[in-house]
Short mmCIF file of C-alpha atoms in Angstrom, two decimals:
data_model
loop_
_atom_site.label_atom_id
_atom_site.label_comp_id
_atom_site.label_asym_id
_atom_site.label_seq_id
_atom_site.Cartn_x
_atom_site.Cartn_y
_atom_site.Cartn_z
CA UNK A 152 75.06 85.44 89.02
CA UNK A 153 78.29 84.18 87.51
CA UNK A 154 80.41 82.31 90.00
CA UNK A 155 84.12 82.78 89.50
CA UNK A 156 86.86 80.74 91.09
CA UNK A 157 89.39 82.54 93.29
CA UNK A 158 93.00 83.34 92.50
CA UNK A 159 95.40 81.40 94.76
CA UNK A 160 97.64 82.99 97.36
CA UNK A 161 101.41 83.07 96.93
CA UNK A 162 104.26 84.13 99.18
CA UNK A 163 105.40 87.75 99.23
CA UNK A 164 108.92 86.33 98.81
CA UNK A 165 112.09 87.86 100.21
CA UNK A 166 111.76 91.22 98.49
CA UNK A 167 108.38 92.43 99.69
CA UNK A 168 110.09 95.52 101.05
CA UNK A 169 110.65 96.96 97.56
CA UNK A 170 106.93 97.03 96.79
CA UNK A 171 104.74 97.08 99.85
CA UNK A 172 105.90 99.41 102.61
CA UNK A 173 104.73 103.02 102.66
CA UNK A 174 106.60 105.81 104.42
CA UNK A 175 103.46 106.51 106.47
CA UNK A 176 102.42 102.86 106.72
CA UNK A 177 103.17 102.40 110.42
CA UNK A 178 101.21 105.55 111.27
CA UNK A 179 97.53 104.71 111.53
CA UNK A 180 97.44 108.16 113.12
CA UNK A 181 99.99 110.94 112.96
CA UNK A 182 102.55 111.29 115.70
CA UNK A 183 101.27 113.65 118.37
CA UNK A 184 97.63 112.53 118.01
CA UNK A 185 96.10 112.55 121.51
CA UNK A 186 95.83 109.01 122.85
CA UNK A 187 98.17 107.52 120.24
CA UNK A 188 100.48 104.69 121.32
CA UNK A 189 102.91 102.25 119.73
CA UNK A 190 102.30 98.56 119.34
CA UNK A 191 105.74 97.03 118.94
CA UNK A 192 106.87 93.47 118.69
CA UNK A 193 109.20 90.89 117.18
CA UNK A 194 108.25 88.22 114.68
CA UNK A 195 110.05 84.92 115.39
CA UNK A 196 110.30 81.56 113.64
CA UNK A 197 110.33 78.01 114.97
CA UNK A 198 113.93 78.39 116.18
CA UNK A 199 113.04 81.57 118.03
CA UNK A 200 115.06 83.54 115.50
CA UNK A 201 113.79 86.96 114.38
CA UNK A 202 112.16 87.07 110.94
CA UNK A 203 113.70 90.04 109.08
CA UNK A 204 111.58 89.70 105.94
CA UNK A 205 108.05 89.81 107.32
CA UNK A 206 105.36 92.48 107.24
CA UNK A 207 102.57 93.18 109.70
CA UNK A 208 99.26 94.70 108.59
CA UNK A 209 96.59 95.84 111.04
CA UNK A 210 92.90 96.66 110.63
CA UNK A 211 90.73 98.02 113.42
CA UNK A 212 87.73 100.07 114.49
CA UNK A 213 88.11 103.71 115.46
CA UNK A 214 88.03 104.65 119.16
CA UNK A 215 84.21 104.76 119.05
CA UNK A 216 84.02 101.25 117.59
CA UNK A 217 83.11 102.40 114.07
CA UNK A 218 84.49 101.43 110.69
CA UNK A 219 84.82 103.88 107.83
CA UNK A 220 83.26 101.37 105.47
CA UNK A 221 79.92 101.12 103.61
CA UNK A 222 79.30 97.58 104.93
CA UNK A 223 79.17 98.72 108.54
CA UNK A 224 75.37 98.55 108.99
CA UNK A 225 75.45 101.17 111.74
CA UNK A 226 76.44 103.75 109.13
CA UNK A 227 79.90 104.71 108.07
CA UNK A 228 82.06 106.17 110.78
CA UNK A 229 82.86 109.82 110.28
CA UNK A 230 86.34 111.29 110.31
CA UNK A 231 89.46 110.26 108.50
CA UNK A 232 90.70 107.47 110.75
CA UNK A 233 92.36 105.08 108.30
CA UNK A 234 92.18 102.07 110.58
CA UNK A 235 94.94 100.41 108.59
CA UNK A 236 98.60 100.04 109.49
CA UNK A 237 101.45 98.36 107.68
CA UNK A 238 105.03 97.83 108.76
CA UNK A 239 107.79 95.58 107.43
CA UNK A 240 110.07 94.00 110.01
CA UNK A 241 113.59 95.33 110.58
CA UNK A 242 116.73 93.16 110.29
CA UNK A 243 116.06 92.39 113.98
CA UNK A 244 112.56 91.17 113.19
CA UNK A 245 110.77 94.06 114.88
CA UNK A 246 107.82 96.17 113.76
CA UNK A 247 105.90 99.11 115.17
CA UNK A 248 102.41 100.54 114.52
CA UNK A 249 101.28 103.90 115.93
CA UNK A 250 97.55 103.85 116.53
CA UNK A 251 94.61 104.56 118.82
CA UNK A 252 92.77 102.13 121.05
CA UNK A 253 89.94 100.60 119.02
CA UNK A 254 86.46 100.85 120.51
CA UNK A 255 84.26 98.02 121.67
CA UNK A 256 82.57 96.39 118.67
CA UNK A 257 79.30 94.42 118.54
CA UNK A 258 79.60 90.67 118.00
CA UNK A 259 77.09 88.07 116.85
CA UNK A 260 73.77 87.49 118.58
CA UNK A 261 73.92 90.40 120.96
CA UNK A 262 77.45 89.79 122.20
CA UNK A 263 80.09 92.46 122.54
CA UNK A 264 83.64 92.06 121.32
CA UNK A 265 86.49 93.35 123.43
CA UNK A 266 88.73 96.00 121.93
CA UNK A 267 90.79 94.23 119.28
CA UNK A 268 92.84 94.64 116.11
CA UNK A 269 92.89 92.15 113.22
CA UNK A 270 96.39 91.34 112.02
CA UNK A 271 97.84 89.81 108.84
CA UNK A 272 101.38 88.46 108.88
CA UNK A 273 103.17 88.13 105.54
CA UNK A 274 106.71 86.79 105.09
CA UNK A 275 109.06 84.90 102.86
CA UNK A 276 108.29 81.29 103.69
CA UNK A 277 104.59 81.97 104.28
CA UNK A 278 102.67 80.77 101.22
CA UNK A 279 99.56 82.45 102.59
CA UNK A 280 99.17 85.19 105.17
CA UNK A 281 98.68 84.23 108.79
CA UNK A 282 95.81 85.97 110.58
CA UNK A 283 95.77 86.81 114.27
CA UNK A 284 94.20 89.33 116.66
CA UNK A 285 95.60 91.76 119.19
CA UNK A 286 93.78 92.28 122.51
CA UNK A 287 95.02 94.52 125.32
CA UNK A 288 96.01 93.31 128.79
CA UNK A 289 94.61 96.33 130.61
CA UNK A 290 91.18 96.08 128.95
CA UNK A 291 88.22 93.88 129.84
CA UNK A 292 88.53 90.80 127.64
CA UNK A 293 86.34 88.54 129.78
CA UNK A 294 83.28 88.30 127.52
CA UNK A 295 84.93 88.34 124.14
CA UNK A 296 83.28 85.68 121.95
CA UNK A 297 86.40 85.05 119.86
CA UNK A 298 88.80 84.69 122.78
CA UNK A 299 86.29 82.29 124.31
CA UNK A 300 86.81 79.89 121.40
CA UNK A 301 90.58 79.84 121.89
CA UNK A 302 91.99 77.19 124.26
CA UNK A 303 92.56 78.97 127.55
CA UNK A 304 96.25 78.12 127.78
CA UNK A 305 96.89 79.78 124.40
CA UNK A 306 94.87 82.99 124.88
CA UNK A 307 97.86 84.84 126.27
CA UNK A 308 99.48 84.85 122.83
CA UNK A 309 96.73 87.22 121.65
CA UNK A 310 97.08 89.72 124.47
CA UNK A 311 99.43 92.66 124.11
CA UNK A 312 101.40 93.62 127.21
CA UNK A 313 101.54 97.22 128.48
CA UNK A 314 104.85 99.02 127.95
CA UNK A 315 106.17 102.53 128.50
CA UNK A 316 104.90 103.92 125.21
CA UNK A 317 102.09 101.52 124.38
CA UNK A 318 101.98 97.75 124.05
CA UNK A 319 104.14 94.82 123.10
CA UNK A 320 102.73 92.14 120.80
CA UNK A 321 105.19 89.48 119.65
CA UNK A 322 104.38 86.99 116.91
CA UNK A 323 105.70 83.46 117.15
CA UNK A 324 105.08 81.63 113.88
CA UNK A 325 105.97 78.21 115.27
CA UNK A 326 107.12 76.46 118.42
CA UNK A 327 107.01 77.40 122.10
CA UNK A 328 104.34 80.02 122.67
CA UNK A 329 103.17 79.76 119.08
CA UNK A 330 100.73 82.60 118.37
CA UNK A 331 97.12 81.61 117.84
CA UNK A 332 96.33 82.00 114.16
CA UNK A 333 92.84 82.07 112.70
CA UNK A 334 91.09 80.67 109.69
CA UNK A 335 88.94 83.42 108.16
CA UNK B 270 65.27 96.95 127.92
CA UNK B 271 67.13 95.39 125.04
CA UNK B 272 65.73 94.81 121.59
CA UNK B 273 67.58 92.72 119.05
CA UNK B 274 68.51 94.70 115.98
CA UNK B 275 69.14 92.75 112.82
CA UNK B 276 72.19 93.66 110.87
CA UNK B 277 72.77 92.21 107.47
CA UNK B 278 76.48 91.68 107.13
CA UNK B 279 78.02 90.24 104.01
CA UNK B 280 79.63 86.84 104.47
CA UNK B 281 82.60 85.70 102.45
CA UNK B 282 82.43 81.98 101.70
CA UNK B 283 85.53 79.85 102.04
CA UNK B 284 87.52 79.19 98.91
CA UNK B 285 87.33 75.68 97.41
CA UNK B 286 89.74 73.08 98.77
CA UNK B 287 93.01 73.09 96.86
CA UNK B 288 92.87 76.78 95.91
CA UNK B 289 95.46 77.99 98.38
CA UNK B 290 98.83 76.50 99.28
CA UNK B 291 99.36 74.75 102.60
CA UNK B 292 101.52 76.75 105.00
CA UNK B 293 103.71 73.66 105.42
CA UNK B 294 105.06 72.70 102.01
CA UNK B 295 108.23 70.62 102.07
CA UNK B 296 109.28 71.62 98.55
CA UNK B 297 109.64 75.26 99.62
CA UNK B 298 112.30 75.04 102.29
CA UNK B 299 111.56 78.34 104.00
CA UNK B 300 108.15 77.09 105.18
CA UNK B 301 109.83 74.57 107.53
CA UNK B 302 110.41 76.93 110.46
CA UNK B 303 107.67 79.39 109.61
CA UNK B 304 104.46 77.39 109.38
CA UNK B 305 102.25 77.26 112.46
CA UNK B 306 102.05 73.73 113.85
CA UNK B 307 98.91 74.26 115.93
CA UNK B 308 95.49 74.07 114.31
CA UNK B 309 94.05 77.33 113.05
CA UNK B 310 91.06 78.59 115.06
CA UNK B 311 87.95 79.56 113.10
CA UNK B 312 87.40 83.33 113.19
CA UNK B 313 83.73 84.18 112.73
CA UNK B 314 83.19 86.95 110.20
CA UNK B 315 81.99 89.91 112.21
CA UNK B 316 82.36 93.64 111.68
CA UNK B 317 86.14 93.76 111.69
CA UNK B 318 86.41 90.94 109.18
CA UNK B 319 83.76 92.10 106.68
CA UNK B 320 85.17 95.62 106.52
CA UNK B 321 88.64 96.59 105.37
CA UNK B 322 90.79 99.50 104.34
CA UNK B 323 89.51 101.46 101.35
CA UNK B 324 92.70 102.91 99.98
CA UNK B 325 91.95 105.38 97.27
CA UNK B 326 93.81 107.74 94.92
CA UNK B 327 95.82 109.27 97.75
CA UNK B 328 98.26 106.37 97.44
CA UNK B 329 99.18 107.05 93.80
CA UNK B 330 101.92 109.08 92.16
CA UNK B 331 101.95 110.19 88.52
CA UNK B 332 103.88 107.28 86.97
CA UNK B 333 103.01 104.60 89.47
CA UNK B 334 101.26 102.45 86.86
CA UNK B 335 103.96 102.91 84.22
CA UNK B 336 107.16 101.33 85.48
CA UNK B 337 108.97 102.33 82.28
CA UNK B 338 108.60 106.07 82.96
CA UNK B 339 109.81 106.36 86.52
CA UNK B 340 113.34 107.42 85.51
CA UNK B 341 114.91 109.72 82.93
CA UNK B 342 115.89 106.79 80.72
CA UNK B 343 113.96 103.73 79.61
CA UNK B 344 114.57 100.40 81.30
CA UNK B 345 116.14 97.50 79.43
CA UNK B 346 113.96 94.64 78.32
CA UNK B 347 110.74 93.68 76.63
CA UNK B 348 108.04 96.28 77.25
CA UNK B 349 104.71 94.74 78.25
CA UNK B 350 101.23 95.92 79.17
CA UNK B 351 99.56 93.92 81.93
CA UNK B 352 95.86 94.52 82.40
CA UNK B 353 92.96 92.74 84.00
CA UNK B 354 89.98 93.05 86.29
CA UNK B 355 89.72 92.72 90.03
CA UNK B 356 86.51 90.77 90.67
CA UNK B 357 84.85 88.99 93.52
CA UNK B 358 83.65 85.41 93.26
CA UNK B 359 80.21 86.59 92.16
CA UNK B 360 81.67 88.43 89.20
CA UNK B 361 81.26 91.87 90.75
CA UNK B 362 84.04 94.33 89.94
CA UNK B 363 86.02 95.63 92.91
CA UNK B 364 86.13 99.33 92.10
CA UNK B 365 88.48 102.15 93.10
CA UNK B 366 90.74 99.64 94.80
CA UNK B 367 94.50 99.78 95.21
CA UNK B 368 96.60 97.21 93.30
CA UNK B 369 100.29 97.05 94.14
CA UNK B 370 102.96 95.19 92.19
CA UNK B 371 106.67 94.51 92.52
CA UNK B 372 109.01 92.53 90.32
CA UNK B 373 112.54 91.80 89.13
CA UNK B 374 114.07 93.61 86.15
CA UNK B 375 114.57 92.08 82.70
CA UNK B 376 117.70 90.34 83.94
CA UNK B 377 115.85 88.76 86.85
CA UNK B 378 117.29 91.02 89.54
CA UNK B 379 115.36 92.91 92.21
CA UNK B 380 116.36 96.37 93.34
CA UNK B 381 116.97 95.09 96.84
CA UNK B 382 120.10 94.89 98.94
CA UNK B 383 119.40 91.23 99.63
CA UNK B 384 119.45 90.27 95.96
CA UNK B 385 123.08 89.46 95.23
CA UNK B 386 123.03 87.26 92.18
CA UNK B 387 125.32 88.63 89.46
CA UNK B 388 122.78 89.92 86.99
CA UNK B 389 123.02 93.69 86.41
CA UNK B 390 120.80 96.18 88.15
CA UNK B 391 119.00 98.51 85.77
CA UNK B 392 119.38 102.16 86.79
CA UNK B 393 116.11 102.94 85.03
CA UNK B 394 113.96 100.32 86.69
CA UNK B 395 112.69 100.10 90.25
CA UNK B 396 110.19 97.31 89.67
CA UNK B 397 107.48 98.89 91.84
CA UNK B 398 104.01 99.90 90.65
CA UNK B 399 100.61 100.93 91.94
CA UNK B 400 97.27 101.42 90.23
CA UNK B 401 93.67 101.98 91.15
CA UNK B 402 90.93 99.87 89.60
CA UNK B 403 88.35 101.78 87.57
CA UNK B 404 84.56 101.54 87.75
CA UNK B 405 84.78 98.23 85.89
CA UNK B 406 87.40 96.84 88.28
CA UNK B 407 90.10 97.17 85.64
CA UNK B 408 93.75 97.98 86.32
CA UNK B 409 96.57 98.49 83.79
CA UNK B 410 100.35 98.53 84.18
CA UNK B 411 103.05 99.21 81.63
CA UNK B 412 106.27 97.48 82.65
CA UNK B 413 109.11 95.22 81.51
CA UNK B 414 108.88 91.47 81.34
CA UNK B 415 110.79 90.25 84.39
CA UNK B 416 113.54 87.68 83.95
CA UNK B 417 113.84 84.31 85.64
CA UNK B 418 116.35 84.16 88.48
CA UNK B 419 118.16 81.52 90.49
CA UNK B 420 117.58 80.88 94.18
CA UNK B 421 118.98 78.45 96.66
CA UNK B 422 115.91 76.38 97.44
CA UNK B 423 117.08 73.23 95.63
CA UNK B 424 119.65 72.12 93.09
CA UNK B 425 119.58 74.37 89.99
CA UNK B 426 116.47 76.18 91.24
CA UNK B 427 115.09 79.05 89.12
CA UNK B 428 111.95 81.04 89.69
CA UNK B 429 109.73 81.31 86.61
CA UNK B 430 109.22 84.93 85.51
CA UNK B 431 106.55 86.48 87.73
CA UNK B 432 105.07 89.72 89.00
CA UNK B 433 103.95 89.98 92.64
CA UNK B 434 100.43 91.37 93.07
CA UNK B 435 98.88 92.67 96.27
CA UNK B 436 95.16 93.48 96.44
CA UNK B 437 92.81 94.41 99.26
CA UNK B 438 89.31 93.81 97.95
CA UNK B 439 86.74 95.47 100.17
CA UNK B 440 87.01 93.29 103.29
CA UNK B 441 89.70 91.94 105.57
CA UNK B 442 88.65 88.43 104.50
CA UNK B 443 89.48 89.23 100.86
CA UNK B 444 93.07 90.40 101.36
CA UNK B 445 95.27 88.61 98.82
CA UNK B 446 98.91 88.54 97.78
CA UNK B 447 99.61 86.44 94.72
CA UNK B 448 102.02 86.10 91.81
CA UNK B 449 101.24 86.46 88.12
CA UNK B 450 103.12 84.11 85.79
CA UNK B 451 103.59 84.13 82.01
CA UNK B 452 102.14 81.56 79.58
CA UNK B 453 104.16 78.46 78.69
CA UNK B 454 107.04 79.16 81.03
CA UNK B 455 109.48 76.22 80.87
CA UNK B 456 110.32 76.62 84.56
CA UNK B 457 106.91 75.78 86.07
CA UNK B 458 107.73 72.11 86.47
CA UNK B 459 110.54 72.65 88.97
CA UNK B 460 109.14 75.60 90.93
CA UNK B 461 107.80 74.68 94.38
CA UNK B 462 106.11 78.05 94.93
CA UNK B 463 104.00 77.71 91.77
CA UNK B 464 103.42 74.00 92.46
CA UNK B 465 102.43 74.57 96.10
CA UNK B 466 98.87 75.14 94.85
CA UNK B 467 97.27 71.70 95.17
CA UNK B 468 94.61 72.11 92.49
CA UNK B 469 96.03 72.14 88.97
CA UNK B 470 93.18 74.31 87.67
CA UNK B 471 93.69 76.84 90.46
CA UNK B 472 97.40 76.93 89.64
CA UNK B 473 96.62 77.81 86.03
CA UNK B 474 94.59 80.80 87.25
CA UNK B 475 97.88 82.45 88.22
CA UNK B 476 99.09 82.29 84.61
CA UNK B 477 98.34 85.36 82.52
CA UNK B 478 97.10 85.11 78.95
CA UNK B 479 98.81 86.65 75.94
CA UNK B 480 96.32 89.02 74.29
CA UNK B 481 96.91 90.35 70.81
CA UNK B 482 94.22 93.02 71.28
CA UNK B 483 96.15 94.53 74.16
CA UNK B 484 99.44 94.20 72.33
CA UNK B 485 100.43 97.53 70.78
CA UNK B 486 102.06 97.69 67.39
CA UNK B 487 105.80 98.29 67.54
CA UNK B 488 105.50 99.10 71.23
CA UNK B 489 104.52 96.43 73.77
CA UNK B 490 103.22 92.88 74.20
CA UNK B 491 99.91 92.60 76.06
CA UNK B 492 98.90 90.19 78.81
CA UNK B 493 95.54 89.72 80.56
CA UNK B 494 95.44 88.78 84.22
CA UNK B 495 92.15 88.82 86.12
CA UNK B 496 92.25 88.48 89.90
CA UNK B 497 89.28 86.89 91.63
CA UNK B 498 88.63 87.33 95.35
CA UNK B 499 86.14 85.53 97.56
CA UNK B 500 82.50 86.13 96.78
CA UNK B 501 79.97 87.26 99.34
CA UNK B 502 76.47 86.46 100.42
CA UNK B 503 74.41 88.35 102.95
CA UNK B 504 74.04 86.83 106.39
CA UNK B 505 72.04 87.98 109.36
CA UNK B 506 73.83 89.54 112.26
CA UNK B 507 71.98 90.39 115.43
CA UNK B 508 72.91 92.96 117.97
CA UNK B 509 71.16 93.79 121.22
CA UNK B 510 70.62 97.50 121.44
CA UNK B 511 69.14 99.60 124.16
CA UNK B 512 65.62 100.59 123.18
CA UNK B 513 65.14 104.10 124.42
#
């Protein structure tokens, strides 16, 4: 088979908000969906200043742990759960995604992954996306194989805190409490 | 009693060294406070990573792939047709996949409140497009050649003309945002965003190719721009399942 070389990544630049956001982007599920909650947070830079020109994208399993995707070997999940959320940050650096709690997902070699959401962070000043994961503080994260590979003192940056209407997950690109980012 | 069940999950190999820019690149000032300083942690490719959003025709409006027909009047500038294929590293087309673009107008100005440089806005140009790849992985946009524009990164800094592209591929690991440039742009040499790509050959893969076959007589210049995402190979994935 022909091997082709990949196209490089480039920054979204300062004007990503003209092209990327969708009116329904933050709504993985419609408002009023039973069990829906908000994940809200602030994206901050190395000075602790909010990043007003960033965008958060999320990808997750449905509440049963299924993916509506032909490469899920357990069979494609039924239903219309999009699993994908997208929200640009406000001038105050905040974002919000309305979604459902993802289910438990199998890991490698018979392990089980705790409920989690994969996250991409795009921004002016990021030449490539940064990838992180959201876990939930009120869920059992003890046996998660990915969290286990993260230095213990940094795991907290991946765990969303319970709030009145859902969870809080802040992203710190650099500096004190820098979020754990992954190589994929 | 538990029996291991073998799953075959695709695996997306890492891109060659030098393909992607470092997050810390001194020439592009905005990276200074925004690049992570801690080492990245390897994320194994499991179910969440090898799947991804499949965003189909529901995202498209009638003139989303023709940026010259989104208003009553025609935009100013040189009309162009940009077409290409979305492929994975094994040459497989990525079909029925959403491609999003955004760009400046012919005068190099974005329709964005943050863009204040004194080049006129064009009332007939938003600079936003979407298309779906066909069964061959091909997308096509009709648009206007964007102008170069100044920015404050360094003395006399100008961005080469470019169109931002956003593609999803079929897995979270393939998600890519890039920029398409035009052949023989005199501004490449001083642009830190273009030059942030370490490998010269990889950098050239962001430059579209003028194509006289795509060019339409007395209508539009044609450019080819293929986008290649990571390739995949099958890997074994085992899960313990209750045997009942």
